[in-house]
mmCIF file of C-alpha atoms in Angstrom:
data_model
loop_
_atom_site.group_PDB
_atom_site.id
_atom_site.type_symbol
_atom_site.label_atom_id
_atom_site.label_comp_id
_atom_site.label_asym_id
_atom_site.label_seq_id
_atom_site.Cartn_x
_atom_site.Cartn_y
_atom_site.Cartn_z
ATOM 1 C CA UNK A 41 -10.779 -21.101 -23.381
ATOM 2 C CA UNK A 42 -7.366 -19.379 -22.262
ATOM 3 C CA UNK A 43 -5.691 -22.570 -23.296
ATOM 4 C CA UNK A 44 -7.125 -22.207 -26.907
ATOM 5 C CA UNK A 45 -6.233 -18.585 -27.111
ATOM 6 C CA UNK A 46 -2.673 -19.482 -26.079
ATOM 7 C CA UNK A 47 -2.459 -21.851 -28.697
ATOM 8 C CA UNK A 48 -3.650 -19.598 -31.306
ATOM 9 C CA UNK A 49 -2.002 -16.486 -29.918
ATOM 10 C CA UNK A 50 0.418 -16.758 -26.912
ATOM 11 C CA UNK A 51 0.854 -12.996 -26.926
ATOM 12 C CA UNK A 52 -2.702 -12.186 -26.359
ATOM 13 C CA UNK A 53 -3.865 -9.887 -23.120
ATOM 14 C CA UNK A 54 -6.945 -10.595 -21.463
ATOM 15 C CA UNK A 55 -8.576 -8.533 -18.815
ATOM 16 C CA UNK A 56 -9.656 -10.271 -15.540
ATOM 17 C CA UNK A 57 -12.906 -12.323 -16.296
ATOM 18 C CA UNK A 58 -16.467 -11.334 -15.310
ATOM 19 C CA UNK A 59 -18.084 -14.234 -13.256
ATOM 20 C CA UNK A 60 -22.013 -13.943 -12.983
ATOM 21 C CA UNK A 61 -23.275 -16.783 -10.544
ATOM 22 C CA UNK A 62 -27.205 -17.343 -10.909
ATOM 23 C CA UNK A 63 -28.949 -19.555 -8.382
ATOM 24 C CA UNK A 64 -29.076 -21.725 -6.888
ATOM 25 C CA UNK A 65 -32.728 -22.449 -8.126
ATOM 26 C CA UNK A 66 -34.545 -25.365 -9.067
ATOM 27 C CA UNK A 67 -32.558 -25.749 -12.312
ATOM 28 C CA UNK A 68 -29.370 -25.978 -10.276
ATOM 29 C CA UNK A 69 -26.780 -23.004 -10.488
ATOM 30 C CA UNK A 70 -25.801 -21.112 -13.635
ATOM 31 C CA UNK A 71 -22.247 -19.637 -13.855
ATOM 32 C CA UNK A 72 -21.662 -17.099 -16.748
ATOM 33 C CA UNK A 73 -17.684 -16.490 -17.242
ATOM 34 C CA UNK A 74 -17.155 -13.549 -19.879
ATOM 35 C CA UNK A 75 -13.439 -12.824 -21.028
ATOM 36 C CA UNK A 76 -12.314 -9.914 -22.634
ATOM 37 C CA UNK A 77 -8.988 -10.314 -24.600
ATOM 38 C CA UNK A 78 -6.826 -8.217 -27.129
ATOM 39 C CA UNK A 79 -4.808 -10.243 -29.893
ATOM 40 C CA UNK A 80 -1.114 -9.696 -30.369
ATOM 41 C CA UNK A 81 -1.750 -7.705 -33.495
ATOM 42 C CA UNK A 82 -4.040 -5.116 -31.441
ATOM 43 C CA UNK A 83 -1.246 -5.102 -28.694
ATOM 44 C CA UNK A 84 1.540 -4.257 -31.270
ATOM 45 C CA UNK A 85 -0.421 -1.163 -32.506
ATOM 46 C CA UNK A 86 -0.125 0.331 -29.090
ATOM 47 C CA UNK A 87 2.493 2.971 -28.987
ATOM 48 C CA UNK A 88 3.854 4.426 -25.828
ATOM 49 C CA UNK A 89 6.995 5.972 -27.273
ATOM 50 C CA UNK A 90 7.245 9.760 -27.520
ATOM 51 C CA UNK A 91 4.555 10.717 -25.161
ATOM 52 C CA UNK A 92 5.606 14.243 -24.919
ATOM 53 C CA UNK A 93 4.991 14.092 -21.330
ATOM 54 C CA UNK A 94 5.534 17.818 -19.180
ATOM 55 C CA UNK A 95 7.258 16.138 -16.264
ATOM 56 C CA UNK A 96 10.264 17.518 -14.449
ATOM 57 C CA UNK A 97 11.611 15.206 -11.194
ATOM 58 C CA UNK A 98 12.403 17.516 -8.041
ATOM 59 C CA UNK A 99 14.965 15.960 -5.885
ATOM 60 C CA UNK A 100 14.985 16.758 -2.363
ATOM 61 C CA UNK A 101 16.875 20.026 -1.697
ATOM 62 C CA UNK A 102 20.082 19.805 0.326
ATOM 63 C CA UNK A 103 18.728 22.435 2.610
ATOM 64 C CA UNK A 104 15.641 20.567 3.658
ATOM 65 C CA UNK A 105 17.907 17.543 4.477
ATOM 66 C CA UNK A 106 20.402 19.350 6.269
ATOM 67 C CA UNK A 107 17.400 21.235 8.540
ATOM 68 C CA UNK A 108 15.954 17.720 8.877
ATOM 69 C CA UNK A 109 19.113 16.066 10.117
ATOM 70 C CA UNK A 110 19.589 18.874 12.824
ATOM 71 C CA UNK A 111 16.308 18.777 14.111
ATOM 72 C CA UNK A 112 16.284 14.944 14.229
ATOM 73 C CA UNK A 113 19.730 14.764 16.288
ATOM 74 C CA UNK A 114 18.334 17.564 18.632
ATOM 75 C CA UNK A 115 15.564 15.619 20.001
ATOM 76 C CA UNK A 116 15.824 12.148 19.232
ATOM 77 C CA UNK A 117 13.614 9.661 20.957
ATOM 78 C CA UNK A 118 15.760 7.519 22.980
ATOM 79 C CA UNK A 119 13.986 4.631 24.714
ATOM 80 C CA UNK A 120 14.752 4.366 28.660
ATOM 81 C CA UNK A 121 13.277 1.508 30.953
ATOM 82 C CA UNK A 122 11.173 2.891 33.576
ATOM 83 C CA UNK A 123 9.232 1.478 36.528
ATOM 84 C CA UNK A 124 6.438 3.935 36.683
ATOM 85 C CA UNK A 125 2.875 3.132 35.292
ATOM 86 C CA UNK A 126 2.558 3.123 31.658
ATOM 87 C CA UNK A 127 1.492 6.406 29.884
ATOM 88 C CA UNK A 128 0.777 7.097 26.406
ATOM 89 C CA UNK A 129 3.491 6.561 24.051
ATOM 90 C CA UNK A 130 5.371 4.231 26.062
ATOM 91 C CA UNK A 131 6.975 1.266 24.249
ATOM 92 C CA UNK A 132 5.607 -1.748 26.187
ATOM 93 C CA UNK A 133 6.681 -5.536 25.895
ATOM 94 C CA UNK A 134 3.897 -8.019 26.924
ATOM 95 C CA UNK A 135 3.156 -11.601 27.200
ATOM 96 C CA UNK A 136 -0.816 -12.986 27.245
ATOM 97 C CA UNK A 137 -2.837 -16.037 27.498
ATOM 98 C CA UNK A 138 -5.992 -15.904 24.924
ATOM 99 C CA UNK A 139 -9.009 -17.976 26.516
ATOM 100 C CA UNK A 140 -12.729 -18.303 26.014
ATOM 101 C CA UNK A 141 -15.182 -20.309 28.119
ATOM 102 C CA UNK A 142 -12.359 -21.571 30.048
ATOM 103 C CA UNK A 143 -10.589 -22.786 27.076
ATOM 104 C CA UNK A 144 -7.213 -21.486 26.224
ATOM 105 C CA UNK A 145 -7.164 -20.490 22.528
ATOM 106 C CA UNK A 146 -3.471 -19.590 22.403
ATOM 107 C CA UNK A 147 -0.405 -17.443 23.830
ATOM 108 C CA UNK A 148 1.204 -14.441 22.703
ATOM 109 C CA UNK A 149 4.838 -13.900 23.584
ATOM 110 C CA UNK A 150 6.859 -10.809 23.878
ATOM 111 C CA UNK A 151 4.741 -8.822 21.884
ATOM 112 C CA UNK A 152 6.026 -4.928 21.630
ATOM 113 C CA UNK A 153 3.514 -2.433 21.104
ATOM 114 C CA UNK A 154 3.082 1.283 21.569
ATOM 115 C CA UNK A 155 0.730 2.625 24.358
ATOM 116 C CA UNK A 156 -2.246 4.347 22.624
ATOM 117 C CA UNK A 157 -5.623 5.716 23.777
ATOM 118 C CA UNK A 158 -8.220 4.304 21.664
ATOM 119 C CA UNK A 159 -11.998 4.871 21.801
ATOM 120 C CA UNK A 160 -12.675 1.078 20.822
ATOM 121 C CA UNK A 161 -11.150 -2.078 22.772
ATOM 122 C CA UNK A 162 -7.339 -2.534 21.946
ATOM 123 C CA UNK A 163 -4.295 -4.004 24.081
ATOM 124 C CA UNK A 164 -2.596 -0.874 23.326
ATOM 125 C CA UNK A 165 -5.047 1.047 25.496
ATOM 126 C CA UNK A 166 -5.724 -1.544 28.256
ATOM 127 C CA UNK A 167 -2.043 -1.632 29.144
ATOM 128 C CA UNK A 168 -1.993 2.125 30.040
ATOM 129 C CA UNK A 169 -1.740 2.313 33.978
ATOM 130 C CA UNK A 170 -0.203 -0.819 34.329
ATOM 131 C CA UNK A 171 3.319 -1.513 35.655
ATOM 132 C CA UNK A 172 6.358 -3.805 34.544
ATOM 133 C CA UNK A 173 5.903 -7.379 36.003
ATOM 134 C CA UNK A 174 2.128 -6.533 36.782
ATOM 135 C CA UNK A 175 -0.378 -8.998 35.576
ATOM 136 C CA UNK A 176 -4.031 -8.249 34.772
ATOM 137 C CA UNK A 177 -7.033 -9.459 33.062
ATOM 138 C CA UNK A 178 -9.076 -7.893 30.135
ATOM 139 C CA UNK A 179 -11.934 -9.172 27.811
ATOM 140 C CA UNK A 180 -12.331 -8.134 24.339
ATOM 141 C CA UNK A 181 -15.965 -7.342 22.884
ATOM 142 C CA UNK A 182 -15.937 -10.888 21.245
ATOM 143 C CA UNK A 183 -15.596 -12.218 24.677
ATOM 144 C CA UNK A 184 -11.914 -13.420 24.359
ATOM 145 C CA UNK A 185 -10.071 -12.928 27.540
ATOM 146 C CA UNK A 186 -6.423 -11.760 27.867
ATOM 147 C CA UNK A 187 -4.274 -12.734 30.793
ATOM 148 C CA UNK A 188 -1.287 -10.250 30.286
ATOM 149 C CA UNK A 189 1.916 -9.760 31.953
ATOM 150 C CA UNK A 190 3.751 -6.737 31.359
ATOM 151 C CA UNK A 191 7.469 -7.591 30.614
ATOM 152 C CA UNK A 192 9.002 -4.255 29.922
ATOM 153 C CA UNK A 193 8.177 -0.506 29.817
ATOM 154 C CA UNK A 194 10.480 2.317 27.968
ATOM 155 C CA UNK A 195 9.784 5.625 27.625
ATOM 156 C CA UNK A 196 10.927 7.777 24.750
ATOM 157 C CA UNK A 197 13.085 10.678 26.125
ATOM 158 C CA UNK A 198 14.130 13.593 23.640
ATOM 159 C CA UNK A 199 18.163 13.321 23.619
ATOM 160 C CA UNK A 200 20.762 15.297 21.578
ATOM 161 C CA UNK A 201 22.668 12.670 19.361
ATOM 162 C CA UNK A 202 26.417 12.716 19.010
ATOM 163 C CA UNK A 203 28.794 10.013 18.115
ATOM 164 C CA UNK A 204 29.134 8.623 21.282
ATOM 165 C CA UNK A 205 25.488 8.098 22.488
ATOM 166 C CA UNK A 206 24.011 7.396 18.836
ATOM 167 C CA UNK A 207 24.258 3.798 19.484
ATOM 168 C CA UNK A 208 21.253 4.082 22.127
ATOM 169 C CA UNK A 209 19.154 5.102 18.640
ATOM 170 C CA UNK A 210 19.668 1.411 17.658
ATOM 171 C CA UNK A 211 19.432 2.482 14.285
ATOM 172 C CA UNK A 212 20.353 -0.288 11.110
ATOM 173 C CA UNK A 213 23.916 0.168 10.302
ATOM 174 C CA UNK A 214 24.194 3.361 11.856
ATOM 175 C CA UNK A 215 27.387 3.972 13.785
ATOM 176 C CA UNK A 216 28.161 7.547 13.653
ATOM 177 C CA UNK A 217 26.372 11.010 13.069
ATOM 178 C CA UNK A 218 27.558 10.879 9.373
ATOM 179 C CA UNK A 219 26.033 7.299 9.198
ATOM 180 C CA UNK A 220 22.682 9.008 10.377
ATOM 181 C CA UNK A 221 22.966 11.799 7.992
ATOM 182 C CA UNK A 222 23.509 9.776 4.991
ATOM 183 C CA UNK A 223 20.647 7.294 6.121
ATOM 184 C CA UNK A 224 18.115 10.236 6.380
ATOM 185 C CA UNK A 225 19.331 11.437 2.766
ATOM 186 C CA UNK A 226 18.665 7.945 0.950
ATOM 187 C CA UNK A 227 15.424 7.122 2.903
ATOM 188 C CA UNK A 228 14.238 10.698 1.944
ATOM 189 C CA UNK A 229 15.434 10.478 -1.521
ATOM 190 C CA UNK A 230 13.859 7.172 -2.124
ATOM 191 C CA UNK A 231 10.305 8.093 -0.678
ATOM 192 C CA UNK A 232 10.332 11.212 -2.808
ATOM 193 C CA UNK A 233 11.261 9.430 -5.919
ATOM 194 C CA UNK A 234 8.515 6.637 -5.396
ATOM 195 C CA UNK A 235 5.848 9.811 -4.632
ATOM 196 C CA UNK A 236 7.001 11.383 -8.153
ATOM 197 C CA UNK A 237 7.062 8.034 -9.980
ATOM 198 C CA UNK A 238 3.514 7.398 -8.942
ATOM 199 C CA UNK A 239 2.352 10.709 -10.444
ATOM 200 C CA UNK A 240 4.577 10.002 -13.554
ATOM 201 C CA UNK A 241 2.976 6.514 -14.351
ATOM 202 C CA UNK A 242 -0.744 8.474 -13.785
ATOM 203 C CA UNK A 243 0.710 11.127 -16.637
ATOM 204 C CA UNK A 244 1.920 8.235 -18.724
ATOM 205 C CA UNK A 245 -1.176 6.158 -18.400
ATOM 206 C CA UNK A 246 -3.269 9.015 -19.719
ATOM 207 C CA UNK A 247 -1.127 9.949 -22.561
ATOM 208 C CA UNK A 248 -0.937 6.377 -23.721
ATOM 209 C CA UNK A 249 -4.998 6.086 -23.928
ATOM 210 C CA UNK A 250 -4.973 9.549 -25.493
ATOM 211 C CA UNK A 251 -2.426 8.727 -28.225
ATOM 212 C CA UNK A 252 -3.950 5.248 -28.940
ATOM 213 C CA UNK A 253 -7.482 4.185 -29.988
ATOM 214 C CA UNK A 254 -7.828 1.381 -27.406
ATOM 215 C CA UNK A 255 -11.169 -0.184 -27.415
ATOM 216 C CA UNK A 256 -12.891 -0.972 -23.847
ATOM 217 C CA UNK A 257 -15.596 -3.466 -23.187
ATOM 218 C CA UNK A 258 -18.553 -1.720 -21.898
ATOM 219 C CA UNK A 259 -19.676 -4.915 -20.060
ATOM 220 C CA UNK A 260 -16.674 -4.829 -18.173
ATOM 221 C CA UNK A 261 -17.030 -1.263 -17.245
ATOM 222 C CA UNK A 262 -20.629 -1.790 -16.036
ATOM 223 C CA UNK A 263 -19.528 -5.078 -14.055
ATOM 224 C CA UNK A 264 -16.983 -2.775 -12.666
ATOM 225 C CA UNK A 265 -19.213 0.159 -11.806
ATOM 226 C CA UNK A 266 -21.686 -1.630 -10.294
ATOM 227 C CA UNK A 267 -19.289 -3.263 -7.913
ATOM 228 C CA UNK A 268 -18.035 0.209 -6.800
ATOM 229 C CA UNK A 269 -21.545 1.519 -6.196
ATOM 230 C CA UNK A 270 -22.505 -1.720 -4.407
ATOM 231 C CA UNK A 271 -19.407 -1.078 -2.022
ATOM 232 C CA UNK A 272 -20.187 2.640 -1.473
ATOM 233 C CA UNK A 273 -23.961 1.947 -0.545
ATOM 234 C CA UNK A 274 -22.727 -1.291 1.729
ATOM 235 C CA UNK A 275 -20.876 1.618 3.907
ATOM 236 C CA UNK A 276 -23.824 3.976 4.412
ATOM 237 C CA UNK A 277 -25.148 2.872 7.927
ATOM 238 C CA UNK A 278 -28.548 4.692 7.900
ATOM 239 C CA UNK A 279 -31.109 2.950 5.501
ATOM 240 C CA UNK A 280 -33.106 5.807 4.582
ATOM 241 C CA UNK A 281 -30.104 7.759 3.356
ATOM 242 C CA UNK A 282 -28.765 4.743 1.528
ATOM 243 C CA UNK A 283 -32.268 4.263 -0.268
ATOM 244 C CA UNK A 284 -32.394 7.878 -1.290
ATOM 245 C CA UNK A 285 -28.844 7.733 -2.650
ATOM 246 C CA UNK A 286 -29.779 4.394 -4.601
ATOM 247 C CA UNK A 287 -32.902 6.146 -6.033
ATOM 248 C CA UNK A 288 -30.660 9.075 -7.167
ATOM 249 C CA UNK A 289 -28.033 6.726 -8.690
ATOM 250 C CA UNK A 290 -31.187 5.244 -10.705
ATOM 251 C CA UNK A 291 -32.330 8.240 -12.010
ATOM 252 C CA UNK A 292 -28.841 9.903 -12.231
ATOM 253 C CA UNK A 293 -29.549 12.945 -10.012
ATOM 254 C CA UNK A 294 -28.140 14.783 -7.036
ATOM 255 C CA UNK A 295 -25.433 13.236 -4.986
ATOM 256 C CA UNK A 296 -26.157 9.756 -6.751
ATOM 257 C CA UNK A 297 -25.137 11.046 -10.188
ATOM 258 C CA UNK A 298 -21.809 12.267 -9.102
ATOM 259 C CA UNK A 299 -21.133 8.738 -7.240
ATOM 260 C CA UNK A 300 -22.265 7.009 -10.437
ATOM 261 C CA UNK A 301 -20.102 9.256 -12.684
ATOM 262 C CA UNK A 302 -16.865 8.654 -10.058
ATOM 263 C CA UNK A 303 -17.472 4.855 -10.001
ATOM 264 C CA UNK A 304 -17.659 4.734 -13.669
ATOM 265 C CA UNK A 305 -14.451 6.948 -14.038
ATOM 266 C CA UNK A 306 -12.440 4.692 -11.657
ATOM 267 C CA UNK A 307 -13.660 1.643 -13.575
ATOM 268 C CA UNK A 308 -12.385 3.084 -16.713
ATOM 269 C CA UNK A 309 -8.937 3.964 -15.151
ATOM 270 C CA UNK A 310 -8.861 0.405 -13.590
ATOM 271 C CA UNK A 311 -9.612 -1.269 -16.724
ATOM 272 C CA UNK A 312 -6.745 0.755 -18.669
ATOM 273 C CA UNK A 313 -4.293 0.443 -15.863
ATOM 274 C CA UNK A 314 -4.791 -3.473 -16.000
ATOM 275 C CA UNK A 315 -4.475 -3.263 -19.878
ATOM 276 C CA UNK A 316 -1.429 -1.354 -19.979
ATOM 277 C CA UNK A 317 0.225 -3.145 -17.086
ATOM 278 C CA UNK A 318 -0.309 -6.691 -19.020
ATOM 279 C CA UNK A 319 1.027 -5.084 -22.324
ATOM 280 C CA UNK A 320 4.186 -3.519 -20.702
ATOM 281 C CA UNK A 321 4.658 -6.718 -18.552
ATOM 282 C CA UNK A 322 4.714 -8.860 -21.539
ATOM 283 C CA UNK A 323 5.984 -7.131 -24.331
ATOM 284 C CA UNK A 324 9.255 -5.627 -22.336
ATOM 285 C CA UNK A 325 9.776 -8.360 -20.087
ATOM 286 C CA UNK A 326 9.534 -6.198 -17.193
ATOM 287 C CA UNK A 327 9.884 -8.510 -13.879
ATOM 288 C CA UNK A 328 10.267 -8.477 -10.237
ATOM 289 C CA UNK A 329 12.513 -10.742 -8.566
ATOM 290 C CA UNK A 330 12.480 -12.352 -5.243
ATOM 291 C CA UNK A 331 15.798 -10.393 -4.565
ATOM 292 C CA UNK A 332 13.904 -7.045 -5.596
ATOM 293 C CA UNK A 333 11.259 -8.053 -2.998
ATOM 294 C CA UNK A 334 13.689 -8.696 -0.066
ATOM 295 C CA UNK A 335 15.546 -5.700 -0.907
ATOM 296 C CA UNK A 336 12.416 -3.675 -0.484
ATOM 297 C CA UNK A 337 11.318 -5.235 2.623
ATOM 298 C CA UNK A 338 14.932 -4.781 4.236
ATOM 299 C CA UNK A 339 14.109 -0.972 3.207
ATOM 300 C CA UNK A 340 10.765 -0.977 4.984
ATOM 301 C CA UNK A 341 12.066 -2.738 8.072
ATOM 302 C CA UNK A 342 14.612 -0.095 8.564
ATOM 303 C CA UNK A 343 13.412 3.087 7.000
ATOM 304 C CA UNK A 344 13.066 6.342 8.510
ATOM 305 C CA UNK A 345 9.464 6.414 7.413
ATOM 306 C CA UNK A 346 6.588 4.537 9.016
ATOM 307 C CA UNK A 347 6.055 0.897 7.985
ATOM 308 C CA UNK A 348 2.999 0.571 5.589
ATOM 309 C CA UNK A 349 0.140 -1.475 7.403
ATOM 310 C CA UNK A 350 -0.242 -5.071 6.242
ATOM 311 C CA UNK A 351 2.091 -4.723 3.674
ATOM 312 C CA UNK A 352 3.484 -8.053 2.326
ATOM 313 C CA UNK A 353 5.540 -9.909 -0.384
ATOM 314 C CA UNK A 354 2.175 -9.773 -2.781
ATOM 315 C CA UNK A 355 1.564 -6.289 -2.406
ATOM 316 C CA UNK A 356 5.317 -5.355 -2.557
ATOM 317 C CA UNK A 357 5.346 -7.152 -5.943
ATOM 318 C CA UNK A 358 2.640 -5.376 -7.227
ATOM 319 C CA UNK A 359 4.209 -1.883 -6.045
ATOM 320 C CA UNK A 360 7.664 -2.676 -7.378
ATOM 321 C CA UNK A 361 6.133 -4.057 -10.892
ATOM 322 C CA UNK A 362 4.261 -0.651 -11.253
ATOM 323 C CA UNK A 363 7.619 1.183 -10.554
ATOM 324 C CA UNK A 364 9.546 -0.768 -12.859
ATOM 325 C CA UNK A 365 6.944 -0.136 -15.668
ATOM 326 C CA UNK A 366 6.850 3.817 -14.812
ATOM 327 C CA UNK A 367 10.803 3.460 -14.885
ATOM 328 C CA UNK A 368 10.799 1.877 -18.391
ATOM 329 C CA UNK A 369 8.296 4.639 -19.731
ATOM 330 C CA UNK A 370 10.564 7.168 -18.301
ATOM 331 C CA UNK A 371 13.450 5.473 -19.584
ATOM 332 C CA UNK A 372 12.110 5.899 -23.192
ATOM 333 C CA UNK A 373 10.421 9.078 -22.990
ATOM 334 C CA UNK A 374 12.278 11.057 -20.367
ATOM 335 C CA UNK A 375 15.583 9.488 -20.196
ATOM 336 C CA UNK A 376 17.524 12.417 -18.361
ATOM 337 C CA UNK A 377 14.828 12.336 -15.570
ATOM 338 C CA UNK A 378 15.166 8.469 -15.471
ATOM 339 C CA UNK A 379 18.624 8.395 -14.578
ATOM 340 C CA UNK A 380 17.979 10.723 -11.740
ATOM 341 C CA UNK A 381 14.826 9.053 -10.530
ATOM 342 C CA UNK A 382 16.264 5.171 -10.602
ATOM 343 C CA UNK A 383 19.263 6.481 -8.499
ATOM 344 C CA UNK A 384 17.153 8.025 -5.823
ATOM 345 C CA UNK A 385 14.765 5.210 -5.925
ATOM 346 C CA UNK A 386 17.772 2.588 -5.827
ATOM 347 C CA UNK A 387 15.665 0.554 -8.410
ATOM 348 C CA UNK A 388 16.361 -0.216 -12.092
ATOM 349 C CA UNK A 389 14.526 -1.942 -14.500
#
C-alpha cells in the first residue's frame, strides 16, 4: 500500500500504522492494518514560519561557572588504591565466572563499578566488605552463581587540584586548570542549551498546531490512548484497586477520568509530534550523520555530567534529529537566539 502511495505522491507523510490482530480462532488469524497519511498538498499547507514565540535563551552566567570551577577544584575526588575492605562509593574492578546447575554460563573480565548499597540483589552491593585479591561466591535470585575476584579497589579522596596534580583526575584532554575551567564551561553550556532547546521545541510544536488546521485521525488517538491506559493499569499491583480504576475509566469518573484525559492528551501530543517530525525532516532535508552521532558519543563519554542510562546510537539519532529540527525552527523564527544556542550546543543543522 505504501509503495502505491509513493508512486502516486512521493512526498506524502504517514503516521505509524495501527495493527490489530484478531485470533487465533477456528477461522485462523485476522490482521487489520490501518495507515493514516497526509498528501503533499496537505503537507505544503502547514506553515511553521512567523510563529511569534515568546522565547529568550538564558546562557549560563559567568558567575555560576566561576563558582562551580572553584568548588570543583577545591574538593575533586581523586581515586587512590586501598587495601582496606570495600566501602560504599569505592570504585572496584572485578572479574567473575557465571554458572548455573554446575554449568558455566560466561565470564566477566575487568568490570569497573561503584560500590553501592541496594535493597535488591546487585554485584555493586555484594562486593562491599571484601578486599583486593579476595575471591567469593554469591548467587542471584534467578539461581545464577557468581565466582567473583576483586582485582582493584580505589577510594575517592577529596583533593585540591592544581596544575601539578590535575593529571591525577584523568580527565580527557585536560592537562591544566585552564583546560579544566574551559571544559566545565563547554559542558555546562551544552547541557543548558540542550534543556532550553527541548522547551523551545515544545513551544514551537504547540504554536504550529495552533496556527494550522491539522486534522487528526480519531482511530489513531483511540488506539494510542488505549495503549497508554493498558500500560498504567498493568503497573497497578493491587487487583482490587486496578479494577476500581478500570471501572472509573469506563464511567469517566474520579481518578479514572484524570487518567483517561491525561492518556488522551499524551496521545494527541505524540501524534502531532510524529507528524511535525516527518514534515520537517522531509521538507527541509534535516539529517543526522554518523559523524554527528560519533561526536555526541564522544561528548557523553567524557562529559562532566552523568552518562544517561542505556543510551545508544539509535536513541542518539532521535535526540539529535529533534535538536536539529528545533534549531531549524529557531533559525527561521528566532534567528538571533539561534546563533547563541547553536554555539553553546555545538551543533548546527
